[in-house]
Amino acid sequence: MMLIHHPCRDDHGRLVPLRRPSSPTPLPTWNQSHAIATATPGCELPLALNGIPLAAWDAAPDSEEKWRRVEGQYEFDEPPFNAPPGLVPAAGVAVQEEDGRIWLVSPSNAYGGYATTLPKGRVEAGASLQASAIREAYEEAGLQVRITGFLADSSRTQSHTRYYLARRVGGNPACMGWESQAVHLVPPALLGQLLTHSNDVPLLRALLRLSAGAATHAETMISQQRSDQQ
């Protein structure tokens, strides 16, 4: 079998062999809100999704200073962030589409034991948590996002991570960086099939509570509209 490499080289300029490459899903899955849609590096995608183009973020920051000032950060009353002793600060993001699905990534070669997870990474010196989360969404999933709120804090073996909620405003998942071999768009009801690592269980629960709350709100709005029409 021919060895397949990621089209992007790692941070040291080395080729990244993919031992078990992922496969993209058929194009119709991207417009099916109850289906899992999967992108792989350089794969074909629709021109747009939920009215937002799927196009490379050509104006993405190209320096540490620009990343610190990246657009999409949101000023709100978020909880204090205190990393326990011995754990480094990190930031991640749950990006939700207008159709309710959540963006997940498959780390190349299941790095760290994660088959699929949320985009996250350590916070660089001088960077904010929000800027770091936006950067991880771009580097690991190819997405341009804006922060919309707080999801949860979670500790792992070496890091303590602030996870934000966000919306996609641009980008292209087929432009994922070398750290990811696939990017998935997953309905809330199917998140449990992919977020299987024990470290992601608290995040899965938080996302399911969020989804349940959104469904309850939608039902309340529909009932109110029907009542107003009577």
One Martini backbone bead per residue (centre of mass of N, CA, C, O) as a GRO file, in nm:
protein
  230
    1MET     BB    1   0.096   0.037   0.022
    2MET     BB    2   0.069   0.361  -0.014
    3LEU     BB    3   0.205   0.629   0.125
    4ILE     BB    4   0.050   0.884   0.316
    5HIS     BB    5   0.055   1.237   0.318
    6HIS     BB    6   0.043   1.526   0.441
    7PRO     BB    7   0.032   1.837   0.280
    8CYS     BB    8   0.143   1.924   0.556
    9ARG     BB    9   0.390   2.030   0.739
   10ASP     BB   10   0.550   2.056   1.006
   11ASP     BB   11   0.719   2.275   1.222
   12HIS     BB   12   1.001   2.127   1.088
   13GLY     BB   13   0.939   2.032   0.777
   14ARG     BB   14   0.799   1.759   0.798
   15LEU     BB   15   0.669   1.481   0.715
   16VAL     BB   16   0.326   1.334   0.743
   17PRO     BB   17   0.234   1.033   0.809
   18LEU     BB   18  -0.059   0.829   0.733
   19ARG     BB   19  -0.157   0.530   0.855
   20ARG     BB   20  -0.489   0.610   0.875
   21PRO     BB   21  -0.668   0.733   0.659
   22SER     BB   22  -0.917   0.930   0.588
   23SER     BB   23  -1.261   0.982   0.478
   24PRO     BB   24  -1.479   1.127   0.288
   25THR     BB   25  -1.784   1.242   0.243
   26PRO     BB   26  -2.044   1.297   0.081
   27LEU     BB   27  -2.170   1.595  -0.019
   28PRO     BB   28  -2.470   1.575   0.101
   29THR     BB   29  -2.392   1.576   0.412
   30TRP     BB   30  -2.358   1.893   0.444
   31ASN     BB   31  -2.697   1.925   0.406
   32GLN     BB   32  -2.732   1.720   0.661
   33SER     BB   33  -2.818   1.773   0.989
   34HIS     BB   34  -2.818   1.436   1.062
   35ALA     BB   35  -2.523   1.427   0.954
   36ILE     BB   36  -2.205   1.319   0.898
   37ALA     BB   37  -1.932   1.529   0.812
   38THR     BB   38  -1.627   1.480   0.608
   39ALA     BB   39  -1.297   1.608   0.605
   40THR     BB   40  -1.010   1.629   0.400
   41PRO     BB   41  -0.727   1.703   0.270
   42GLY     BB   42  -0.834   1.867  -0.024
   43CYS     BB   43  -1.120   1.827  -0.051
   44GLU     BB   44  -1.435   1.824  -0.161
   45LEU     BB   45  -1.669   2.103  -0.148
   46PRO     BB   46  -1.883   2.310  -0.092
   47LEU     BB   47  -1.916   2.654  -0.133
   48ALA     BB   48  -2.142   2.628   0.096
   49LEU     BB   49  -2.272   2.684   0.445
   50ASN     BB   50  -2.534   2.828   0.568
   51GLY     BB   51  -2.440   3.091   0.381
   52ILE     BB   52  -2.130   3.015   0.414
   53PRO     BB   53  -1.838   3.008   0.298
   54LEU     BB   54  -1.598   2.761   0.168
   55ALA     BB   55  -1.305   2.932   0.242
   56ALA     BB   56  -1.011   3.036   0.257
   57TRP     BB   57  -0.809   3.205   0.501
   58ASP     BB   58  -0.610   3.444   0.366
   59ALA     BB   59  -0.614   3.659   0.633
   60ALA     BB   60  -0.454   3.518   0.823
   61PRO     BB   61  -0.247   3.528   1.057
   62ASP     BB   62   0.141   3.574   1.042
   63SER     BB   63   0.165   3.643   1.358
   64GLU     BB   64   0.175   3.677   1.690
   65GLU     BB   65   0.058   3.964   1.702
   66LYS     BB   66  -0.194   3.909   1.522
   67TRP     BB   67  -0.314   3.688   1.700
   68ARG     BB   68  -0.361   3.868   1.953
   69ARG     BB   69  -0.561   4.061   1.746
   70VAL     BB   70  -0.780   3.888   1.664
   71GLU     BB   71  -1.067   3.836   1.534
   72GLY     BB   72  -1.353   3.725   1.752
   73GLN     BB   73  -1.347   3.852   2.006
   74TYR     BB   74  -1.525   3.845   2.336
   75GLU     BB   75  -1.691   4.056   2.556
   76PHE     BB   76  -1.730   3.890   2.870
   77ASP     BB   77  -1.851   3.725   3.166
   78GLU     BB   78  -1.615   3.524   3.250
   79PRO     BB   79  -1.469   3.298   3.412
   80PRO     BB   80  -1.229   3.224   3.595
   81PHE     BB   81  -0.877   3.138   3.536
   82ASN     BB   82  -0.724   2.840   3.699
   83ALA     BB   83  -0.440   2.681   3.693
   84PRO     BB   84  -0.310   2.427   3.815
   85PRO     BB   85  -0.049   2.303   3.941
   86GLY     BB   86   0.144   2.186   3.656
   87LEU     BB   87  -0.053   2.330   3.454
   88VAL     BB   88  -0.112   2.433   3.142
   89PRO     BB   89  -0.240   2.659   2.944
   90ALA     BB   90  -0.550   2.632   2.755
   91ALA     BB   91  -0.738   2.622   2.435
   92GLY     BB   92  -1.079   2.590   2.317
   93VAL     BB   93  -1.343   2.475   2.072
   94ALA     BB   94  -1.700   2.505   2.000
   95VAL     BB   95  -1.833   2.477   1.682
   96GLN     BB   96  -2.142   2.610   1.566
   97GLU     BB   97  -2.383   2.563   1.358
   98GLU     BB   98  -2.688   2.660   1.238
   99ASP     BB   99  -2.778   2.336   1.236
  100GLY     BB  100  -2.618   2.234   1.526
  101ARG     BB  101  -2.353   2.147   1.453
  102ILE     BB  102  -2.028   2.008   1.532
  103TRP     BB  103  -1.686   2.067   1.540
  104LEU     BB  104  -1.436   1.823   1.463
  105VAL     BB  105  -1.128   1.639   1.528
  106SER     BB  106  -0.862   1.439   1.378
  107PRO     BB  107  -0.583   1.342   1.478
  108SER     BB  108  -0.293   1.260   1.371
  109ASN     BB  109  -0.263   0.940   1.452
  110ALA     BB  110  -0.405   0.970   1.726
  111TYR     BB  111  -0.301   1.183   1.904
  112GLY     BB  112  -0.299   1.107   2.244
  113GLY     BB  113  -0.559   0.903   2.190
  114TYR     BB  114  -0.729   1.074   1.971
  115ALA     BB  115  -0.967   1.031   1.736
  116THR     BB  116  -1.164   1.258   1.863
  117THR     BB  117  -1.207   1.622   1.891
  118LEU     BB  118  -1.139   1.927   2.007
  119PRO     BB  119  -1.007   2.213   1.954
  120LYS     BB  120  -0.665   2.248   2.087
  121GLY     BB  121  -0.424   2.450   2.291
  122ARG     BB  122  -0.168   2.614   2.383
  123VAL     BB  123  -0.066   2.905   2.536
  124GLU     BB  124   0.090   3.166   2.435
  125ALA     BB  125   0.287   3.407   2.502
  126GLY     BB  126   0.062   3.687   2.534
  127ALA     BB  127  -0.195   3.529   2.497
  128SER     BB  128  -0.513   3.472   2.479
  129LEU     BB  129  -0.759   3.251   2.510
  130GLN     BB  130  -0.928   3.338   2.265
  131ALA     BB  131  -0.704   3.358   2.053
  132SER     BB  132  -0.620   3.060   2.085
  133ALA     BB  133  -0.889   2.933   1.997
  134ILE     BB  134  -0.899   3.057   1.714
  135ARG     BB  135  -0.632   2.932   1.620
  136GLU     BB  136  -0.710   2.632   1.653
  137ALA     BB  137  -0.944   2.632   1.452
  138TYR     BB  138  -0.755   2.690   1.214
  139GLU     BB  139  -0.515   2.481   1.239
  140GLU     BB  140  -0.714   2.215   1.282
  141ALA     BB  141  -0.990   2.314   1.085
  142GLY     BB  142  -0.982   2.587   0.892
  143LEU     BB  143  -1.129   2.801   1.075
  144GLN     BB  144  -1.336   3.086   1.108
  145VAL     BB  145  -1.399   3.254   1.421
  146ARG     BB  146  -1.640   3.338   1.681
  147ILE     BB  147  -1.702   3.425   1.987
  148THR     BB  148  -1.997   3.349   2.222
  149GLY     BB  149  -1.873   3.176   2.474
  150PHE     BB  150  -1.908   2.944   2.737
  151LEU     BB  151  -1.847   2.605   2.834
  152ALA     BB  152  -1.553   2.495   2.969
  153ASP     BB  153  -1.346   2.332   3.203
  154SER     BB  154  -1.033   2.132   3.157
  155SER     BB  155  -0.843   1.856   3.268
  156ARG     BB  156  -0.529   1.721   3.210
  157THR     BB  157  -0.223   1.600   3.240
  158GLN     BB  158  -0.081   1.902   3.130
  159SER     BB  159  -0.367   2.060   3.116
  160HIS     BB  160  -0.571   2.366   3.123
  161THR     BB  161  -0.897   2.419   2.974
  162ARG     BB  162  -1.056   2.662   2.778
  163TYR     BB  163  -1.389   2.650   2.661
  164TYR     BB  164  -1.553   2.759   2.375
  165LEU     BB  165  -1.789   2.924   2.199
  166ALA     BB  166  -1.878   2.916   1.840
  167ARG     BB  167  -1.865   3.063   1.511
  168ARG     BB  168  -1.875   3.048   1.179
  169VAL     BB  169  -1.723   3.290   0.921
  170GLY     BB  170  -1.511   3.083   0.788
  171GLY     BB  171  -1.342   2.885   0.589
  172ASN     BB  172  -1.169   2.549   0.545
  173PRO     BB  173  -1.143   2.218   0.632
  174ALA     BB  174  -0.945   2.130   0.391
  175CYS     BB  175  -0.720   2.339   0.546
  176MET     BB  176  -0.594   2.174   0.739
  177GLY     BB  177  -0.357   2.095   0.940
  178TRP     BB  178  -0.121   1.854   1.036
  179GLU     BB  179  -0.276   1.772   1.311
  180SER     BB  180  -0.500   1.691   1.094
  181GLN     BB  181  -0.698   1.431   0.909
  182ALA     BB  182  -0.983   1.546   1.016
  183VAL     BB  183  -1.316   1.692   0.967
  184HIS     BB  184  -1.617   1.734   1.161
  185LEU     BB  185  -1.980   1.725   1.129
  186VAL     BB  186  -2.194   1.706   1.423
  187PRO     BB  187  -2.455   1.590   1.566
  188PRO     BB  188  -2.551   1.589   1.885
  189ALA     BB  189  -2.665   1.285   1.885
  190LEU     BB  190  -2.350   1.187   1.773
  191LEU     BB  191  -2.113   1.267   1.965
  192GLY     BB  192  -2.073   0.993   2.127
  193GLN     BB  193  -1.927   0.845   1.879
  194LEU     BB  194  -1.656   1.048   1.894
  195LEU     BB  195  -1.653   1.139   2.202
  196THR     BB  196  -1.455   0.889   2.374
  197HIS     BB  197  -1.276   1.024   2.554
  198SER     BB  198  -1.251   1.070   2.888
  199ASN     BB  199  -1.171   1.383   2.871
  200ASP     BB  200  -1.454   1.448   2.696
  201VAL     BB  201  -1.706   1.398   2.871
  202PRO     BB  202  -1.764   1.684   2.993
  203LEU     BB  203  -1.805   1.813   2.709
  204LEU     BB  204  -2.036   1.639   2.614
  205ARG     BB  205  -2.231   1.720   2.837
  206ALA     BB  206  -2.231   2.024   2.774
  207LEU     BB  207  -2.338   1.996   2.481
  208LEU     BB  208  -2.604   1.848   2.551
  209ARG     BB  209  -2.719   2.069   2.728
  210LEU     BB  210  -2.720   2.284   2.510
  211SER     BB  211  -2.906   2.133   2.312
  212ALA     BB  212  -3.147   2.101   2.504
  213GLY     BB  213  -3.189   2.405   2.553
  214ALA     BB  214  -3.243   2.481   2.256
  215ALA     BB  215  -3.490   2.297   2.217
  216THR     BB  216  -3.666   2.422   2.438
  217HIS     BB  217  -3.667   2.708   2.324
  218ALA     BB  218  -3.795   2.639   2.050
  219GLU     BB  219  -4.060   2.522   2.165
  220THR     BB  220  -4.147   2.779   2.311
  221MET     BB  221  -4.162   2.962   2.060
  222ILE     BB  222  -4.372   2.796   1.906
  223SER     BB  223  -4.596   2.807   2.120
  224GLN     BB  224  -4.616   3.118   2.124
  225GLN     BB  225  -4.691   3.155   1.826
  226ARG     BB  226  -4.952   2.986   1.836
  227SER     BB  227  -5.090   3.156   2.058
  228ASP     BB  228  -5.087   3.429   1.897
  229GLN     BB  229  -5.269   3.306   1.651
  230GLN     BB  230  -5.542   3.247   1.832
   0.00000   0.00000   0.00000
